[in-house]
Coordinates of C-alpha atoms in Angstrom, one line a residue:
Chain A
X124 CA 177.4 1.1 149.1
X125 CA 177.7 4.7 147.7
X126 CA 180.1 6.0 145.1
X127 CA 182.4 8.7 146.5
X128 CA 185.2 10.7 144.8
X129 CA 188.6 10.2 146.4
X130 CA 188.8 13.9 147.2
X131 CA 186.5 13.3 150.2
X132 CA 188.6 10.3 151.5
X133 CA 192.2 11.3 150.9
X134 CA 194.6 14.1 150.2
X135 CA 197.5 13.8 147.8
X136 CA 200.7 15.2 146.5
X137 CA 202.5 14.5 143.2
X138 CA 205.9 15.1 141.7
X139 CA 208.0 13.9 138.8
X140 CA 211.0 11.9 137.8
X141 CA 211.7 12.2 134.1
X142 CA 208.5 11.2 132.2
X143 CA 207.0 9.5 135.3
X144 CA 204.7 11.3 137.7
X145 CA 204.2 10.0 141.2
X146 CA 201.0 10.5 143.2
X147 CA 201.0 9.8 147.0
X148 CA 197.4 9.3 148.1
X149 CA 196.9 9.7 151.9
X150 CA 193.8 8.7 153.8
X151 CA 192.4 11.4 156.0
X152 CA 191.1 8.8 158.4
X153 CA 193.4 5.8 158.9
X154 CA 190.3 3.7 159.2
X155 CA 189.6 4.3 155.5
X156 CA 193.0 3.2 154.3
X157 CA 191.8 -0.4 153.7
X158 CA 189.1 1.0 151.4
X159 CA 191.8 2.7 149.3
X160 CA 193.9 -0.5 149.2
X161 CA 190.9 -2.5 148.1
X162 CA 189.5 -0.1 145.5
X163 CA 192.3 2.1 144.2
X164 CA 194.1 -0.7 142.4
X165 CA 196.7 -0.5 139.6
X166 CA 194.0 -1.5 137.1
X167 CA 191.5 1.0 138.4
X168 CA 194.0 3.8 138.3
X169 CA 195.2 2.9 134.8
X170 CA 191.6 2.9 133.6
X171 CA 191.0 6.3 135.3
X172 CA 194.0 7.9 133.6
X173 CA 193.1 6.6 130.1
X174 CA 194.4 9.1 127.6
X175 CA 196.5 10.9 130.2
X176 CA 199.0 8.2 131.3
X177 CA 200.5 6.3 128.4
X178 CA 202.8 3.8 130.2
X179 CA 202.4 1.3 133.0
X180 CA 201.1 2.1 136.5
X181 CA 202.8 0.9 139.7
X182 CA 201.5 0.9 143.2
X183 CA 203.3 0.8 146.5
X184 CA 201.7 0.5 150.0
X185 CA 202.7 2.6 153.0
X186 CA 200.5 1.3 155.7
X187 CA 202.6 3.2 158.3
X188 CA 201.4 6.5 156.8
X189 CA 198.0 5.1 155.6
X190 CA 199.1 6.1 152.1
X191 CA 199.5 4.6 148.7
X192 CA 202.1 5.7 146.2
X193 CA 201.5 5.4 142.5
X194 CA 204.1 5.7 139.7
X195 CA 202.5 6.8 136.5
X196 CA 204.9 6.1 133.6
X197 CA 204.7 8.0 130.4
X198 CA 202.5 10.7 132.0
X199 CA 204.4 13.9 131.4
X200 CA 204.8 14.3 127.6
X201 CA 208.5 13.4 127.7
X202 CA 209.1 15.0 131.0
X203 CA 211.4 17.7 132.2
X204 CA 212.1 20.4 129.7
X205 CA 211.0 18.3 126.8
X206 CA 207.4 18.4 127.8
X207 CA 204.9 20.8 126.2
X208 CA 202.4 20.3 128.9
X209 CA 201.2 23.0 131.2
X210 CA 201.8 20.6 134.1
X211 CA 205.1 19.4 132.7
X212 CA 206.3 18.3 136.2
X213 CA 203.1 16.6 137.2
X214 CA 202.6 19.0 140.1
X215 CA 198.8 18.6 140.0
X216 CA 198.4 15.1 138.8
X217 CA 197.5 14.3 142.4
X218 CA 194.2 16.2 142.0
X219 CA 193.4 14.3 138.9
X220 CA 193.5 11.1 140.9
X221 CA 191.2 12.6 143.5
X222 CA 188.5 12.8 140.8
X223 CA 188.3 9.0 140.8
X224 CA 185.2 7.5 142.4
X225 CA 185.1 4.3 144.6
X226 CA 182.3 2.4 146.3
X227 CA 182.3 2.8 150.1
X228 CA 179.8 1.8 152.8
X229 CA 176.9 4.2 153.1
X230 CA 178.0 5.3 156.7
X231 CA 181.4 6.1 155.4
X232 CA 180.0 8.2 152.6
X233 CA 177.8 10.1 155.0
X234 CA 180.8 10.7 157.4
X235 CA 183.1 12.1 154.7
X236 CA 180.5 14.3 152.8
X237 CA 182.1 17.7 152.0
X238 CA 185.6 16.6 153.3
X239 CA 188.5 17.9 151.3
X240 CA 186.6 20.9 149.9
X241 CA 186.5 24.5 151.0
X242 CA 183.4 24.9 153.2
X243 CA 180.4 26.8 151.9
X244 CA 180.5 30.5 152.7
X245 CA 184.3 30.6 153.0
X246 CA 186.0 33.6 151.5
X247 CA 189.7 34.4 151.0
X248 CA 189.6 37.0 153.8
X249 CA 189.1 34.1 156.1
X250 CA 192.2 32.4 154.8
X251 CA 193.8 30.6 157.8
X252 CA 190.5 30.1 159.7
X253 CA 188.9 26.7 160.2
Chain B
X121 CA 229.1 14.4 172.0
X122 CA 226.1 16.6 171.6
X123 CA 222.6 15.5 172.4
X124 CA 220.7 17.7 170.0
X125 CA 221.3 19.2 166.5
X126 CA 218.8 21.7 165.1
X127 CA 219.0 21.7 161.3
X128 CA 216.9 24.4 159.7
X129 CA 215.9 24.4 156.0
X130 CA 216.2 27.7 154.3
X131 CA 215.7 27.1 150.6
X132 CA 213.9 24.4 148.7
X133 CA 215.0 25.3 145.2
X134 CA 216.8 28.0 143.3
X135 CA 214.2 30.7 143.3
X136 CA 212.6 30.0 146.7
X137 CA 211.7 32.7 149.2
X138 CA 214.9 34.9 149.5
X139 CA 214.2 35.9 153.1
X140 CA 213.5 32.5 154.5
X141 CA 217.1 31.7 155.4
X142 CA 217.3 35.0 157.3
X143 CA 214.1 34.2 159.1
X144 CA 215.5 30.8 160.1
X145 CA 218.7 32.4 161.5
X146 CA 216.9 35.2 163.3
X147 CA 213.7 33.4 164.5
X148 CA 215.3 31.3 167.2
X149 CA 218.1 28.9 168.0
X150 CA 219.5 26.7 165.2
X151 CA 222.8 24.9 164.7
X152 CA 222.8 24.2 161.0
X153 CA 221.2 26.0 158.0
X154 CA 220.8 23.8 155.0
X155 CA 220.0 25.3 151.6
X156 CA 219.0 23.2 148.6
X157 CA 219.4 25.0 145.3
X158 CA 219.6 22.2 142.7
X159 CA 217.1 20.4 140.6
X160 CA 217.5 18.1 137.6
X161 CA 217.4 21.0 135.1
X162 CA 219.4 23.4 137.2
X163 CA 222.9 22.0 136.5
X164 CA 222.6 22.4 132.7
X165 CA 221.4 26.0 133.1
X166 CA 224.5 26.6 135.3
X167 CA 226.8 24.9 132.8
X168 CA 225.6 27.3 130.1
X169 CA 226.1 30.3 132.4
X170 CA 229.6 29.1 133.1
X171 CA 230.3 28.6 129.3
X172 CA 229.6 32.3 128.8
X173 CA 231.4 33.5 132.0
X174 CA 234.0 31.2 133.7
X175 CA 233.3 32.9 137.0
X176 CA 229.6 31.9 136.9
X177 CA 227.8 28.5 137.2
X178 CA 226.6 28.6 140.8
X179 CA 223.5 29.9 142.6
X180 CA 224.4 33.6 142.6
X181 CA 221.6 34.5 145.1
X182 CA 223.6 32.5 147.7
X183 CA 226.4 35.1 148.0
X184 CA 224.3 38.2 148.9
X185 CA 222.3 35.9 151.2
X186 CA 225.5 35.0 153.1
X187 CA 226.5 38.7 153.3
X188 CA 223.3 39.1 155.4
X189 CA 224.0 36.1 157.7
X190 CA 227.8 36.0 158.0
X191 CA 227.7 37.9 161.3
X192 CA 225.4 35.2 162.8
X193 CA 227.6 32.5 161.4
X194 CA 230.7 34.2 163.0
X195 CA 229.0 35.0 166.4
X196 CA 226.7 32.0 166.9
X197 CA 228.7 29.3 165.2
X198 CA 225.8 28.4 162.9
X199 CA 227.0 26.0 160.1
X200 CA 225.7 26.5 156.6
X201 CA 225.6 23.5 154.3
X202 CA 224.5 24.0 150.7
X203 CA 224.8 22.7 147.2
X204 CA 224.7 26.3 145.8
X205 CA 228.1 25.6 144.2
X206 CA 226.3 24.0 141.2
X207 CA 228.9 23.4 138.5
X208 CA 231.4 25.9 140.0
X209 CA 231.8 25.3 143.7
X210 CA 235.3 26.9 143.5
X211 CA 234.0 30.1 142.0
X212 CA 231.2 30.2 144.6
X213 CA 233.7 29.7 147.5
X214 CA 235.9 32.5 146.1
X215 CA 233.0 34.9 145.9
X216 CA 232.1 33.9 149.5
X217 CA 235.5 34.7 150.8
X218 CA 235.3 38.1 149.3
X219 CA 231.8 38.7 150.6
X220 CA 232.9 37.5 154.1
X221 CA 235.7 40.0 154.2
X222 CA 233.3 42.8 153.2
X223 CA 230.9 41.6 155.9
X224 CA 233.7 41.9 158.5
X225 CA 234.1 38.3 159.5
X226 CA 237.7 37.9 158.3
X227 CA 239.7 35.5 160.5
X228 CA 236.5 34.2 162.1
X229 CA 234.8 32.0 159.4
X230 CA 236.2 29.1 157.3
X231 CA 234.7 28.2 153.9
X232 CA 234.7 24.6 152.8
X233 CA 234.2 23.6 149.2
X234 CA 233.6 20.1 147.7
X235 CA 234.6 19.3 144.2
X236 CA 234.8 16.2 142.0
X237 CA 231.2 15.5 141.2
X238 CA 231.5 17.2 137.8
X239 CA 232.5 14.5 135.3
X240 CA 231.8 16.4 132.1
X241 CA 235.4 16.6 131.1
X242 CA 236.0 13.0 132.2
X243 CA 233.3 11.4 130.1
X244 CA 235.5 10.2 127.2
X245 CA 238.0 8.8 129.7
X246 CA 235.2 7.1 131.7
X247 CA 233.6 5.6 128.5
X248 CA 237.0 4.4 127.3
X249 CA 237.5 2.7 130.7
X250 CA 234.2 0.7 130.2
X251 CA 231.7 2.9 132.0
X252 CA 228.9 2.9 129.4
X253 CA 226.6 5.2 131.5
X254 CA 223.5 3.6 129.9
X255 CA 220.3 5.5 130.3
X256 CA 218.5 4.0 133.3
X257 CA 215.1 4.2 131.5
X258 CA 216.0 3.2 127.9
X259 CA 219.3 1.2 128.3
X260 CA 221.0 3.2 125.5
X261 CA 224.7 3.9 125.9
X262 CA 225.8 7.5 126.5
X263 CA 227.9 7.4 123.3
X264 CA 224.6 7.8 121.3
X265 CA 224.3 11.4 122.5
X266 CA 227.8 12.2 123.8
X267 CA 228.3 15.1 121.4
X268 CA 225.2 16.8 122.7
X269 CA 226.0 16.5 126.4
X270 CA 225.9 19.9 128.3
X271 CA 226.5 18.8 131.8
X272 CA 227.3 15.7 133.7
X273 CA 227.4 15.4 137.5
X274 CA 227.3 12.6 139.9
X275 CA 225.1 12.7 143.0
X276 CA 227.5 12.5 145.9
X277 CA 226.9 11.6 149.5
X278 CA 227.8 13.0 152.9
X279 CA 231.4 12.0 153.3
X280 CA 232.9 15.2 151.9
X281 CA 230.5 17.3 154.0
X282 CA 231.5 15.4 157.2
X283 CA 235.2 15.9 156.3
X284 CA 234.7 19.6 155.8
X285 CA 232.9 19.9 159.1
X286 CA 235.7 18.0 160.8
X287 CA 238.2 20.4 159.4
X288 CA 236.3 23.3 160.9
X289 CA 234.4 24.7 158.0
X290 CA 231.5 27.0 158.9
X291 CA 230.1 27.3 155.4
X292 CA 230.2 24.3 153.1
X293 CA 229.6 24.7 149.4
X294 CA 229.1 21.6 147.3
X295 CA 228.2 20.8 143.7
X296 CA 225.7 18.0 143.1
X297 CA 225.5 16.7 146.6
X298 CA 222.2 14.9 147.1
X299 CA 219.6 17.2 148.7
X300 CA 219.2 14.9 151.7
X301 CA 223.0 14.7 152.4
X302 CA 222.9 18.4 153.3
X303 CA 220.8 17.5 156.3
X304 CA 222.2 14.1 157.3
X305 CA 225.9 15.0 156.7
X306 CA 225.8 17.4 159.7
X307 CA 224.0 14.7 161.7
X308 CA 226.7 12.1 161.0
X309 CA 229.3 14.6 162.0
X310 CA 227.6 15.9 165.2
X311 CA 226.7 12.4 166.5
X312 CA 229.6 10.4 165.2
X313 CA 227.5 8.0 163.2
X314 CA 229.4 5.5 161.3
X315 CA 228.8 4.8 157.6
X316 CA 227.6 1.3 158.6
X317 CA 224.9 2.6 161.0
X318 CA 222.2 2.1 158.4
X319 CA 219.2 2.8 160.5
X320 CA 220.4 6.1 161.8
X321 CA 221.6 7.2 158.3
X322 CA 218.2 6.2 156.9
X323 CA 216.6 8.3 159.6
X324 CA 218.8 11.2 158.5
X325 CA 217.7 10.6 154.9
X326 CA 214.1 10.9 155.9
X327 CA 214.9 14.1 157.8
X328 CA 216.7 15.4 154.7
X329 CA 213.7 14.5 152.5
X330 CA 211.4 16.5 154.9
X331 CA 213.8 19.5 154.8
X332 CA 214.8 19.5 151.2
X333 CA 211.7 21.3 149.7
X334 CA 211.5 24.1 152.3
X335 CA 208.0 25.0 153.3
X336 CA 206.4 22.1 151.5
X337 CA 206.5 20.2 154.8
X338 CA 205.2 23.1 156.9
X339 CA 202.0 23.9 155.0
X340 CA 203.2 25.2 151.7
X341 CA 201.4 23.4 148.8
X342 CA 199.6 21.3 151.4
X343 CA 196.2 20.1 150.1
X344 CA 194.8 18.8 153.4
X345 CA 192.6 21.7 154.9
X346 CA 194.7 24.2 153.0
X347 CA 192.2 27.0 153.7
X348 CA 192.8 26.7 157.4
X349 CA 196.6 27.1 157.4
X350 CA 197.4 30.3 159.3
X351 CA 199.6 33.2 158.3
X352 CA 201.0 31.7 155.1
X353 CA 202.6 35.1 154.3
X354 CA 205.1 34.5 157.0
X355 CA 205.3 30.7 156.6
X356 CA 207.9 29.0 158.8
X357 CA 210.4 26.7 157.1
X358 CA 211.0 23.3 158.7
X359 CA 213.5 22.7 161.4
X360 CA 214.7 19.2 162.2
X361 CA 215.6 18.6 165.9
X362 CA 217.8 15.6 165.6
X363 CA 218.9 13.2 168.4
X364 CA 221.8 10.8 168.4
X365 CA 219.6 7.8 168.4
X366 CA 218.2 8.7 164.9
X367 CA 214.8 10.0 166.2
X368 CA 213.9 13.6 165.3
X369 CA 211.2 16.1 165.6
X370 CA 210.0 18.3 162.7
X371 CA 209.0 21.8 163.8
X372 CA 209.3 25.5 162.9
X373 CA 210.1 28.7 164.7
X374 CA 207.4 30.0 167.1
X375 CA 205.3 32.8 165.7
X376 CA 205.8 31.8 162.1
X377 CA 202.9 30.9 159.8
X378 CA 202.0 27.6 158.4
X379 CA 201.6 24.4 160.4
X380 CA 203.5 21.2 161.2
X381 CA 201.2 18.2 161.5
X382 CA 201.4 14.5 160.5
X383 CA 199.4 15.6 157.4
X384 CA 201.8 18.4 156.2
X385 CA 204.8 16.1 156.9
X386 CA 203.3 13.1 155.2
X387 CA 202.5 15.1 152.0
X388 CA 206.2 15.9 151.8
X389 CA 207.3 12.4 152.5
X390 CA 205.4 11.0 149.5
X391 CA 206.6 13.9 147.2
X392 CA 208.7 12.5 144.3
X393 CA 208.6 9.1 145.9
X394 CA 209.4 6.0 144.0
X395 CA 209.4 2.6 145.6
X396 CA 209.1 3.7 149.3
X397 CA 210.8 0.6 150.6
X398 CA 214.0 1.3 148.6
X399 CA 214.9 5.0 148.7
X400 CA 218.4 4.9 147.3
X401 CA 221.0 7.4 148.3
X402 CA 224.8 7.4 147.9
X403 CA 225.2 6.4 151.6
X404 CA 222.3 4.2 152.5
X405 CA 219.0 2.7 151.2
X406 CA 216.2 3.9 153.4
X407 CA 212.9 2.1 153.9
X408 CA 210.2 4.8 154.1
X409 CA 207.6 2.1 155.0
X410 CA 209.2 2.0 158.5
X411 CA 208.6 5.7 159.3
X412 CA 206.5 6.2 162.4
X413 CA 205.0 9.7 162.9
X414 CA 203.6 10.9 166.2
X415 CA 202.2 14.2 167.4
X416 CA 204.6 15.9 169.8
X417 CA 202.7 19.1 170.7
X418 CA 201.6 22.0 168.5
X419 CA 203.6 22.3 165.3
X420 CA 205.8 19.3 166.3
X421 CA 205.8 15.9 164.7
X422 CA 208.1 13.2 166.0
X423 CA 209.7 10.7 163.6
X424 CA 211.0 7.4 164.8
X425 CA 211.5 3.8 163.7
X426 CA 213.3 4.4 160.4
X427 CA 215.2 1.4 159.0
X428 CA 217.8 1.3 156.4
X429 CA 220.1 -1.1 154.5
X430 CA 223.6 -1.0 153.0
X431 CA 224.4 1.4 150.1
X432 CA 224.7 0.1 146.6
X433 CA 228.0 -0.1 144.6
X434 CA 226.7 2.6 142.3
X435 CA 226.3 6.4 142.3
X436 CA 223.7 8.1 140.1
X437 CA 224.8 10.5 137.4
X438 CA 222.7 13.4 136.3
X439 CA 223.5 14.2 132.7
X440 CA 221.8 16.8 130.6
X441 CA 222.0 17.0 126.8
X442 CA 220.6 19.2 124.0
X443 CA 217.6 17.6 122.5
X444 CA 216.0 20.1 120.1
X445 CA 213.9 23.2 120.5
X446 CA 210.4 24.1 121.7
X447 CA 208.1 27.1 122.1
X448 CA 204.7 27.5 123.7
X449 CA 202.3 30.4 123.2
X450 CA 198.8 31.4 124.4
X451 CA 195.8 33.3 123.2
X452 CA 192.6 34.0 125.2
X453 CA 189.1 33.6 123.7
X454 CA 186.0 35.0 125.2
X455 CA 182.3 34.1 125.5
X456 CA 180.2 33.3 123.6
X457 CA 181.4 30.0 122.4
X458 CA 184.9 30.5 123.7
X459 CA 185.9 26.9 123.4
X460 CA 184.6 26.6 119.8
X461 CA 186.7 29.7 118.8
X462 CA 189.8 28.4 120.5
X463 CA 189.5 25.0 118.7
X464 CA 188.9 26.7 115.4
X465 CA 192.0 28.9 115.9
X466 CA 194.0 25.8 116.7
X467 CA 192.9 24.2 113.5
X468 CA 193.7 27.3 111.4
X469 CA 197.2 27.5 113.0
X470 CA 197.9 23.9 112.3
X471 CA 196.8 24.2 108.7
X472 CA 199.0 27.2 108.2
X473 CA 202.0 25.4 109.7
X474 CA 201.3 22.4 107.4
X475 CA 201.2 24.7 104.4
X476 CA 204.5 26.3 105.4
X477 CA 206.0 22.8 105.5
X478 CA 206.9 23.1 109.2
X479 CA 207.7 19.7 110.7
X480 CA 207.7 19.0 114.4
X481 CA 208.0 16.0 116.6
X482 CA 205.0 17.1 118.6
X483 CA 202.3 19.8 118.4
X484 CA 200.3 20.0 121.6
X485 CA 197.1 22.0 122.2
X486 CA 195.6 22.5 125.7
X487 CA 192.7 24.7 126.8
X488 CA 193.8 26.4 130.0
X489 CA 190.7 26.9 132.1
X490 CA 189.4 23.6 131.0
X491 CA 191.7 20.6 130.3
X492 CA 195.3 21.6 130.7
X493 CA 195.8 19.8 134.0
X494 CA 193.3 16.9 134.1
X495 CA 193.2 16.2 130.3
X496 CA 190.4 13.9 129.2
X497 CA 189.1 13.7 132.8
X498 CA 187.8 17.2 132.4
X499 CA 185.2 15.9 129.9
X500 CA 183.5 18.2 127.4
X501 CA 183.4 21.9 128.4
X502 CA 180.1 23.6 129.0
X503 CA 179.0 25.8 126.0
X504 CA 178.8 28.9 128.2
X505 CA 182.4 28.8 129.6
X506 CA 183.1 32.6 130.0
X507 CA 186.6 32.3 128.5
X508 CA 189.4 29.9 127.7
X509 CA 193.1 30.2 127.0
X510 CA 194.4 28.4 124.0
X511 CA 197.8 27.1 124.8
X512 CA 199.7 25.6 121.9
X513 CA 203.3 24.2 121.9
X514 CA 205.6 22.7 119.4
X515 CA 208.8 20.7 119.8
X516 CA 211.3 19.5 117.2
X517 CA 214.9 19.3 116.1
X518 CA 214.7 22.3 113.7
X519 CA 215.2 25.6 115.4
X520 CA 214.0 27.6 112.4
X521 CA 210.7 25.7 112.3
X522 CA 210.1 26.4 116.0
X523 CA 211.1 30.1 115.4
X524 CA 208.5 30.3 112.6
X525 CA 205.8 28.9 114.8
X526 CA 206.4 31.8 117.3
X527 CA 205.6 34.2 114.4
X528 CA 202.4 32.5 113.5
X529 CA 200.4 33.1 116.7
X530 CA 200.0 36.9 116.6
X531 CA 198.6 36.9 113.1
X532 CA 195.6 34.8 114.4
X533 CA 194.4 37.9 116.2
X534 CA 193.4 39.6 112.9
X535 CA 193.1 36.6 110.7
X536 CA 191.3 34.0 112.7
X537 CA 188.2 33.5 114.9
X538 CA 186.9 36.5 116.8
X539 CA 186.9 37.6 120.4
X540 CA 190.6 37.0 121.0
X541 CA 192.9 38.9 123.3
X542 CA 195.8 38.3 125.7
X543 CA 198.8 38.6 123.5
X544 CA 200.4 41.5 125.4
X545 CA 203.3 39.3 126.4
X546 CA 204.5 39.2 122.8
X547 CA 206.0 36.5 120.7
X548 CA 206.8 33.2 122.5
X549 CA 210.4 32.5 123.3
X550 CA 212.3 29.6 121.6
X551 CA 213.8 27.4 124.2
X552 CA 216.5 24.8 123.8
X553 CA 215.5 21.5 125.3
X554 CA 217.8 20.1 127.9
X555 CA 216.9 16.5 128.2
X556 CA 217.8 14.4 131.2
X557 CA 219.9 11.3 131.0
X558 CA 219.9 9.3 134.3
X559 CA 222.7 6.8 134.5
X560 CA 224.5 4.7 137.1
X561 CA 228.3 4.7 137.6
X562 CA 230.4 2.5 139.9
X563 CA 231.4 4.6 142.9
X564 CA 235.1 3.9 142.6
X565 CA 235.2 5.7 139.3
X566 CA 234.1 8.9 141.1
X567 CA 234.9 8.9 144.8
X568 CA 238.7 9.0 144.6
X569 CA 238.3 12.3 142.7
X570 CA 236.2 14.0 145.4
X571 CA 238.2 16.8 147.0
X572 CA 237.5 19.0 150.1
X573 CA 239.2 22.3 150.6
X574 CA 238.8 24.6 153.6
X575 CA 240.0 28.2 153.5
X576 CA 239.9 31.1 156.0
X577 CA 237.9 34.2 155.1

């Protein structure tokens, strides 16, 4: 097994409802969805967000979209216009989850290496090119 | 009965790309243009504008936009459905009639307006009748903050939109309609769906959710392979090609930028998602775990399989109330030891505020460029960080304390740690906090008061 950050296995988007941030975590490869279900548990996510999320964490499964949805309560400094946070609406909470590392089989780790990151040598004048 | 309805999204929030709706109208065939202008905070901003000017209180951008597309509405029969009415759908509709006459479409276009979602004036009466409007998160009754309420609107469903379409309206202006109803209302009307047809309504809700944030489903803000997304300067906004059986295709006009793939669509589906099996709307409870996505050619994703269940006895109220004051300011510190300087400045500032006796509910310090988005996950910054922006905010019930804070930042430039810049923007602005009070209300307390009016331009 090899430890791999989620950024290589999944993409994500987050939003807000009051003081709760949601993060939808979507496997790039449907075959890797069970790895997320197994490792990205409520307990693991709560531990990952220590000091950033102050309330409970809920998890919902969307196997049809090979996605997990997390509700992170007490994450936005009061939420809405009350929050003093730069990310008051939790817009980039998704990327904070993608820092989390999980154990995956070595062959999976090899297959996803570099996935989810801008390729070496890419420059903004190539925006829009694979 | 028609077999296809093309619903184009032209606006994902008040402040979105001003030209997107025009591109949707001119870029190819569409039947309906939906424009979502409202967010949780927007209603209270509009309520304040209306308090200053009784003619205001709606998304003002919408009227000049309509001046540009009225001819297409008149000639091609495109229907426009929007919640741009905010807290003043009547004022918005009146301005539209005038703009329509100036645009030369008199006698050819009918404007529909939907009122009755605004319960601000009715709150005492509703509370007296036993509607406690408890906060959904804390359980507190609304009476605890009633004197501070600034706006109160109920999220309403598609019925008034369907009625306005039946009565021949070309442009329909609502207040706090749900974002999704702007898309599935026209589907219900076009395909004759009954309010009991839960699966088809739920499919319409999914279509509405995909449409409601504009380009967020066609490549905008999409993380997956973002660097490969083509021509984002001319990004195409989503178009739902709906069928009577509830299936639909998400696409965009040919020749526009961005991309429609299962990935771009899935990112939007999970946006602001709660329990995906129970997506509650005024008209149906949709189960997002039943959505099936399939590729249907380039920039086309087919959506099928959506299931839904009956609506609940409640509607959700969106209430905003004044909850104190806040301000946030920034200063930029440069290498060497940028982080050490910023932290020292933060300490000096806090000590000065203590000595002044300023009391706040919260003082928050973030280092932009290091920890303002990932917090403790960022770890300790490297000693050689070239620069960092100190971002400090205060919040509290005392406006004068917040005001004094805004005057304490600039002095740090000459009286604090060195190598500081970036104060060109001037003193931070004191902002009134509009807190959000979500509550449920029985639908029979609101629905009889909903009113549709259709007038000729």
